[in-house]
mmCIF file of C-alpha atoms in Angstrom:
data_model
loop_
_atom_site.group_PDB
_atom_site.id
_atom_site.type_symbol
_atom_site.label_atom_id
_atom_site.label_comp_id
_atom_site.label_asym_id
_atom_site.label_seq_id
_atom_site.Cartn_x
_atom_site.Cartn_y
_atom_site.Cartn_z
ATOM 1 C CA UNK A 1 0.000 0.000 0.000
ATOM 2 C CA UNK A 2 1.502 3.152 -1.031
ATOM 3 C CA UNK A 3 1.662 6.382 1.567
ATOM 4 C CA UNK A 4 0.988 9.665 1.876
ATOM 5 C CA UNK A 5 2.962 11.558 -0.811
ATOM 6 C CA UNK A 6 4.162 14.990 -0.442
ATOM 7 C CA UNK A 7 5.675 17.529 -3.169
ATOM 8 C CA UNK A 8 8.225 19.081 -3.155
ATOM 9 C CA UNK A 9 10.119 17.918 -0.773
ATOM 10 C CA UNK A 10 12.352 20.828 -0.192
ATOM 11 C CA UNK A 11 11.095 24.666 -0.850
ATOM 12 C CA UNK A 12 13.801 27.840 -0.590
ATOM 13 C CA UNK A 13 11.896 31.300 -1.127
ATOM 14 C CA UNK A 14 12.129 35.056 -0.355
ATOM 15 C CA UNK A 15 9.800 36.546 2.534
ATOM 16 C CA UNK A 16 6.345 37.773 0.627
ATOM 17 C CA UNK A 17 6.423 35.418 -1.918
ATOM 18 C CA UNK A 18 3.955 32.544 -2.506
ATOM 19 C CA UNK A 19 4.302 28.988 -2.308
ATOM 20 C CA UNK A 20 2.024 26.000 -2.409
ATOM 21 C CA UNK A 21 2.242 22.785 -1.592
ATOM 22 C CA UNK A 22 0.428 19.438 -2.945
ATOM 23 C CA UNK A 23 -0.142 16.113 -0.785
ATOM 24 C CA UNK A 24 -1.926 12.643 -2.067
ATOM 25 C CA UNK A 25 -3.090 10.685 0.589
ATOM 26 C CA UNK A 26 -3.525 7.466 1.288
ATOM 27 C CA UNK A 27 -6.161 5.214 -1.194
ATOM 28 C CA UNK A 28 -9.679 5.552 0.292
ATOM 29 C CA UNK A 29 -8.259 7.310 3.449
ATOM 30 C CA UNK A 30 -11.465 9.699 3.787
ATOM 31 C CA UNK A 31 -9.626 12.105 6.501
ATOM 32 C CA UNK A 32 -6.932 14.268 5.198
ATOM 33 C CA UNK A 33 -4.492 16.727 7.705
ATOM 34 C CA UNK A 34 -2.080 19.664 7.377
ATOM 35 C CA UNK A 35 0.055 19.945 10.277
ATOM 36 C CA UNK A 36 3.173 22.474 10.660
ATOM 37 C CA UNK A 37 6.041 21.422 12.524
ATOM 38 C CA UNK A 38 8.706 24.080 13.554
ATOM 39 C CA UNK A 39 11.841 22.900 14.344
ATOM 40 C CA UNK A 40 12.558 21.355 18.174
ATOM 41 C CA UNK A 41 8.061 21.342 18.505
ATOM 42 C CA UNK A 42 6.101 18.849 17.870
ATOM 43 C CA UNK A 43 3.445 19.300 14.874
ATOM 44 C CA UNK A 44 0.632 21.171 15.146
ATOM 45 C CA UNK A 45 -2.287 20.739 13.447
ATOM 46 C CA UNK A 46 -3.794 23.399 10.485
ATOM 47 C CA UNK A 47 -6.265 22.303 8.541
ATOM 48 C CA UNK A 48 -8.300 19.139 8.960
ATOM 49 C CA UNK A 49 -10.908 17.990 5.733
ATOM 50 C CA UNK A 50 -13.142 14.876 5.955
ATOM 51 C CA UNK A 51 -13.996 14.246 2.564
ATOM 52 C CA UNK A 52 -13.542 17.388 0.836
ATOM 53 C CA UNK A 53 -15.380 19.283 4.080
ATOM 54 C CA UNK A 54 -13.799 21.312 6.383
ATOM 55 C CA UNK A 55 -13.466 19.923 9.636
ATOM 56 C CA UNK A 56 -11.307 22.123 11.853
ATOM 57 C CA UNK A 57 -9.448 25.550 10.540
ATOM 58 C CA UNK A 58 -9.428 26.599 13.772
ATOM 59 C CA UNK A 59 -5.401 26.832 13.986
ATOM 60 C CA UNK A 60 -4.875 27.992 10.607
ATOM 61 C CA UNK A 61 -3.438 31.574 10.083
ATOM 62 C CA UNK A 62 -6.333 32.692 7.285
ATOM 63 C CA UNK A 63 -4.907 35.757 6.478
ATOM 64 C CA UNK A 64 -1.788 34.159 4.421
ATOM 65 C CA UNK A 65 -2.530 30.137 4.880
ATOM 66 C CA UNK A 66 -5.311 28.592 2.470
ATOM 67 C CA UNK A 67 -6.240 24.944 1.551
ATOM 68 C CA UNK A 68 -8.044 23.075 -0.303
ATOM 69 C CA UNK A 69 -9.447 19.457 -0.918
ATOM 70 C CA UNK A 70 -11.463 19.177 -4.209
ATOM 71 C CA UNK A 71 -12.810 15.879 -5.297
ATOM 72 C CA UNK A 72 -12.020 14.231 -1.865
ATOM 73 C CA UNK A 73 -8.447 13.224 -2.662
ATOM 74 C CA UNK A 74 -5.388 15.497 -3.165
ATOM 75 C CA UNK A 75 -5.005 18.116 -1.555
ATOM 76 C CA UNK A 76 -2.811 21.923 -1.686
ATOM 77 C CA UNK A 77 -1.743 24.024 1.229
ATOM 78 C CA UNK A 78 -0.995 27.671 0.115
ATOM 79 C CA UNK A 79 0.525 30.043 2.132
ATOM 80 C CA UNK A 80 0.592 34.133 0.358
ATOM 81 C CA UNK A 81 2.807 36.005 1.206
ATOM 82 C CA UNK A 82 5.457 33.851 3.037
ATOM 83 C CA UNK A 83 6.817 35.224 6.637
ATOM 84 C CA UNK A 84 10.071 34.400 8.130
ATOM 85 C CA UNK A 85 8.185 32.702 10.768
ATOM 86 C CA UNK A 86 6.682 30.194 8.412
ATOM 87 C CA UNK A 87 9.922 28.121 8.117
ATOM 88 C CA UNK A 88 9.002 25.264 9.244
ATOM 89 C CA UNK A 89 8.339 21.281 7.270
ATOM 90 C CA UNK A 90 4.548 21.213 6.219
ATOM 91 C CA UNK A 91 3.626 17.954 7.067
ATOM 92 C CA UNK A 92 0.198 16.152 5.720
ATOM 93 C CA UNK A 93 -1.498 13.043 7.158
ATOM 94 C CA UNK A 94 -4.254 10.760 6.741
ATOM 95 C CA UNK A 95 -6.608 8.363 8.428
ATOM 96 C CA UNK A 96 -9.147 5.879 7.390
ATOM 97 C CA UNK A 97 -9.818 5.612 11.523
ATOM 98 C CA UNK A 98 -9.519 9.201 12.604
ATOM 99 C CA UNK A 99 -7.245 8.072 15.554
ATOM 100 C CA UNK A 100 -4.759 6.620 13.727
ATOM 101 C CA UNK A 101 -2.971 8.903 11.267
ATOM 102 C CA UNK A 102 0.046 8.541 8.623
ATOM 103 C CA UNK A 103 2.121 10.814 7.884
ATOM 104 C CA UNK A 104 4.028 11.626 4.781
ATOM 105 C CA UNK A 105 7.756 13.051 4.146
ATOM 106 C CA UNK A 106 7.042 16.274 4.773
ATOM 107 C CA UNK A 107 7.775 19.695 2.818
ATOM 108 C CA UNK A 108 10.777 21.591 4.461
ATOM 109 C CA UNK A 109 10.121 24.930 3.885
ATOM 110 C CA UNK A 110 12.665 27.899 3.933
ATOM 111 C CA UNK A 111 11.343 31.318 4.108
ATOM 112 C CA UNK A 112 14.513 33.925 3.779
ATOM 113 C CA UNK B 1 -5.881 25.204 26.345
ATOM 114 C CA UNK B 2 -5.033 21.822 25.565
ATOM 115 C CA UNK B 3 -1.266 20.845 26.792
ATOM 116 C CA UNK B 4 1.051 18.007 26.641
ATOM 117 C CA UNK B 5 4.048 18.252 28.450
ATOM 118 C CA UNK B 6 7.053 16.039 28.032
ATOM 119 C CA UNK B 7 10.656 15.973 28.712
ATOM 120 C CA UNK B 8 12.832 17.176 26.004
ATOM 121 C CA UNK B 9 16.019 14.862 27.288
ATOM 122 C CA UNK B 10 18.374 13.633 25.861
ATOM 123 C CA UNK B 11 17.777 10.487 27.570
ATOM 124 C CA UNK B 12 20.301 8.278 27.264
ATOM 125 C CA UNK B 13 20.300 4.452 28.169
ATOM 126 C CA UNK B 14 22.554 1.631 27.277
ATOM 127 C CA UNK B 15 21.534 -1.028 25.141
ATOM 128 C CA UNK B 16 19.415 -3.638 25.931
ATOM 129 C CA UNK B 17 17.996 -1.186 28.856
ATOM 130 C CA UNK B 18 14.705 -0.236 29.203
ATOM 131 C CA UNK B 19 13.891 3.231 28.018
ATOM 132 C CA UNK B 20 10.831 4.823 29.942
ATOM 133 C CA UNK B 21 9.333 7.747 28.323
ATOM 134 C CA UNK B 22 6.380 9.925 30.166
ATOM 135 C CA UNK B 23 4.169 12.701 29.501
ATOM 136 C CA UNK B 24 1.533 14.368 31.152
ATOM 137 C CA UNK B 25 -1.445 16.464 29.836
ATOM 138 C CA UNK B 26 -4.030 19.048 30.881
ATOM 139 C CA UNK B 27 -7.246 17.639 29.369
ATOM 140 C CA UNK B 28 -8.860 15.607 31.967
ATOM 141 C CA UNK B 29 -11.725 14.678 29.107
ATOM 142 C CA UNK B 30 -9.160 13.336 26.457
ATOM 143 C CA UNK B 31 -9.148 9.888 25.848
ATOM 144 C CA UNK B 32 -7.238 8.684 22.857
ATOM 145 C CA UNK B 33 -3.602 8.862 23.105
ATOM 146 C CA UNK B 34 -0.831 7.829 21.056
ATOM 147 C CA UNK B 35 3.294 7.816 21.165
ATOM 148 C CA UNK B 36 4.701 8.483 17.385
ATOM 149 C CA UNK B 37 8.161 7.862 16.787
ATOM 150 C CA UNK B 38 10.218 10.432 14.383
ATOM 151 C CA UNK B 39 13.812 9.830 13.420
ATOM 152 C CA UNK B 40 15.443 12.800 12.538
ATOM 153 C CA UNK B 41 14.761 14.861 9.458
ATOM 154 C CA UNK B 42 12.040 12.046 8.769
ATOM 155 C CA UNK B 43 8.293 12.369 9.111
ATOM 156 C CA UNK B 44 6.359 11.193 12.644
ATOM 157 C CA UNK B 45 5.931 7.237 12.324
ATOM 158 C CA UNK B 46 2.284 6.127 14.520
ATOM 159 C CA UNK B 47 4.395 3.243 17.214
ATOM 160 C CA UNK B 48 1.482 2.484 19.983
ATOM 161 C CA UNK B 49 -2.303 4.351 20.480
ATOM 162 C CA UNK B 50 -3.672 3.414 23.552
ATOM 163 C CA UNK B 51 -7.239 4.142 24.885
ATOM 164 C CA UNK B 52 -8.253 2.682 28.060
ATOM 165 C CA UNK B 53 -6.313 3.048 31.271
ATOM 166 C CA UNK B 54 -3.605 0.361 31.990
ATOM 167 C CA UNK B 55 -1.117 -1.658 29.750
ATOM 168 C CA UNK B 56 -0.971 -2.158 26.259
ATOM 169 C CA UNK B 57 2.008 -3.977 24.938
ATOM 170 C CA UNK B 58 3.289 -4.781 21.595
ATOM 171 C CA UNK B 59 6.257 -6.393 21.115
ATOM 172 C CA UNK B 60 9.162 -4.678 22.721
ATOM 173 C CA UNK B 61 6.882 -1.582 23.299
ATOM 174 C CA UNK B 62 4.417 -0.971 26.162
ATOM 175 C CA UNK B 63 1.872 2.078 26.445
ATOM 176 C CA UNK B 64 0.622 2.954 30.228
ATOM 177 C CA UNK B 65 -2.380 5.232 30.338
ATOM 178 C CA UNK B 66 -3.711 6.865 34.007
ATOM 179 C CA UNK B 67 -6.224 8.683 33.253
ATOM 180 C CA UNK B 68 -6.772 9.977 36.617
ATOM 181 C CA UNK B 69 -3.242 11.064 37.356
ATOM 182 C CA UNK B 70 -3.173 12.421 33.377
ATOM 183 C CA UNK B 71 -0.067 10.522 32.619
ATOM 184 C CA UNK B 72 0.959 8.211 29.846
ATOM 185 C CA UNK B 73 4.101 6.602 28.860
ATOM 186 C CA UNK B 74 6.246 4.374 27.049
ATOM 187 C CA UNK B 75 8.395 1.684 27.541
ATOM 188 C CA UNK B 76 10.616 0.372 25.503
ATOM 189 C CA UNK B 77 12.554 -3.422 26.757
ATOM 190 C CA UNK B 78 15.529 -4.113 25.212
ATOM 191 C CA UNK B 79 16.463 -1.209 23.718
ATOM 192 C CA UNK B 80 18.406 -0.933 20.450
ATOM 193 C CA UNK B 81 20.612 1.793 18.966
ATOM 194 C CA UNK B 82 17.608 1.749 16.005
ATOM 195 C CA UNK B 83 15.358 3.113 18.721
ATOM 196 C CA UNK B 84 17.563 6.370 19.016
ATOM 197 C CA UNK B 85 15.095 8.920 17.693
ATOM 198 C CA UNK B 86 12.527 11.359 19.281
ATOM 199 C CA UNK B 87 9.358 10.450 20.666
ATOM 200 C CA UNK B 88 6.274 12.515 20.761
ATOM 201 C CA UNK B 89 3.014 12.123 22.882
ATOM 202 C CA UNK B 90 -0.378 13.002 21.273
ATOM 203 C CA UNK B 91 -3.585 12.988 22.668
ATOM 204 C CA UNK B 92 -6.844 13.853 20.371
ATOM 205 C CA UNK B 93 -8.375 16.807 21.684
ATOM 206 C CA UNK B 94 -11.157 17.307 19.128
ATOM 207 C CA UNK B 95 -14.284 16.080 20.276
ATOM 208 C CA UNK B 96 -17.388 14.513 17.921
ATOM 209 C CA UNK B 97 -16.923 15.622 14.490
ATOM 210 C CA UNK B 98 -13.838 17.163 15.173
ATOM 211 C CA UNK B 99 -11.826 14.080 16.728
ATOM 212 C CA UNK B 100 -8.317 13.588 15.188
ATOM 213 C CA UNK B 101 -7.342 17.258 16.160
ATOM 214 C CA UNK B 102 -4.114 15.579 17.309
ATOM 215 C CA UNK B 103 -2.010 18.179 20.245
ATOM 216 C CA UNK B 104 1.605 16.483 20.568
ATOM 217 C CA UNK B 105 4.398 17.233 23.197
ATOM 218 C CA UNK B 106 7.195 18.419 22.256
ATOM 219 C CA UNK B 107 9.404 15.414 22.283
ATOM 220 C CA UNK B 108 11.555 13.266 24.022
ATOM 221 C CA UNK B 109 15.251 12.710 22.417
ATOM 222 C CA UNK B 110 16.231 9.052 23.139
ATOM 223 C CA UNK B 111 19.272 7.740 22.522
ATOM 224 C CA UNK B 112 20.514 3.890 23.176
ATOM 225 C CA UNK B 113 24.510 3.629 23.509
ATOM 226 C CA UNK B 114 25.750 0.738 22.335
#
C-alpha cells in the first residue's frame, strides 16, 4: 500500500512570496491533515478535511494560509505572502480511523 | 488550552535497557492517546495508540495510560541503537466531528549507547 505523498520535498523562497504545496493521501483514506512542525516542537495541526469538508481551521493563520481538498483526494496548502516565521516542514497526514494517522515526508520549507 | 508536556532529554540508556518515556497532559476529558516515533529529518511514524487506562504492549513496546493522574508513557525493553530517535506524545483533543485534532508534546530525544 503506497503512503501519503508529499511535493516538493524541499522549498527555498524570499519573505512575501507565494508557495504551495500538494499532498496525495492514502487510497480511500477519507480524513486528510495539514500539520506544521517548527523545528525542536512537535506538529501542530492546520487544517483538517473529511472528505472534501472542512473539519477544523481553527489553527490555521487565514490571512496568508489557504487549503483546499477538491474531489475528496489530493489536496494543496498555500501560504501568500510567506513570513520568516513560516519556516518550518509542512507535514500532511491521513486516516481511514480518525485516531490513527500517517504521515508523509514532509515539505521543508525555507522562508529567507 | 489543551497541553502536553514532556521531557525534552536527551535520555540516554545503554543497550538492551529499558527506556521509559512519560508525559503528562491538561485535558482531563481526552481519551485517545498515542506515542509516534520520528527519526530525525524524517516524518512522525504512529508506534502504539492506547485508549483505556492500563497496559498495552506490543512487542518490545508498552503504552501505560492513568487517566486519573493524566499521565501516559512508554516503555521500551531491550532497547536498540535503532530506537535512538525522538518520541512525541499526542492525545486527540477534538471532540465529535472534530476528533483527530491531534495536540503532541514536544518530544523526548532518546538515545541507546551501544
Amino acid at each position: 500500500e503506497a503512503g501519503v505523498a508529499q511535493s516538493p520535498r524541499y522549498k527555498i523562497i524570499e519573505k512575501r512570496q507565494s508557495v504551495a504545496f500538494w499532498c496525495n493521501p492514502i487510497s480511500g483514506h477519507a480524513t486528510l491533515y495539514w500539520y506544521q512542525q517548527i523545528l525542536g516542537q512537535g506538529p501542530k495541526l492546520l487544517i483538517q478535511f473529511q472528505n472534501n469538508g472542512v473539519v477544523d481551521d481553527s489553527q490555521l493563520p487565514k490571512d496568508r494560509f489557504s487549503a483546499e481538498r477538491l474531489k475528496g483526494v489530493d489536496s494543496t496548502l498555500k501560504i501568500q505572502p510567506a513570513k520568516l516565521e513560516d519556516s518550518a516542514v509542512y507535514l500532511c497526514a491521513s486516516s481511514l480511523v480518525s485516531n490513527e494517522q500517517f504521515f508523509g515526508p514532509g515539505t521543508r520549507l525555507t522562508v529567507l | 488550552q489543551k497541553e502536553v508536556e514532556q521531557n525534552s532529554g536527551p535520555l540516554s540508556v545503554p543497550e538492551g535497557a529499558i527506556a521509559s518515556l512519560n508525559c503528562t497532559y491538561s485535558d482531563r476529558v481526552s481519551q485517545s492517546f498515542f506515542w509516534y516515533r520520528q527519526y530525525s529529518g524524517k516524518s512522525p511514524e504512529l508506534i502504539m495508540s492506547i485508549y483505556s487506562n492500563g497496559d498495552k504492549e506490543d512487542g518490545r513496546f508498552t503504552a501505560q495510560l492513568n487517566k486519573a493522574s493524566q499521565y501516559v508513557s512508554l516503555l521500551i525493553r531491550d532497547s536498540q541503537p535503532s530506537d535512538s530517535a525522538t518520541y512525541l506524545c499526542a492525545l486527540d483533543g477534538g471532540y465529535g466531528g472534530s476528533q483527530g485534532n491531534l495536540i503532541f508534546g514536544k518530544g523526548t530525544k532518546l538515545s541507546v549507547k551501544p
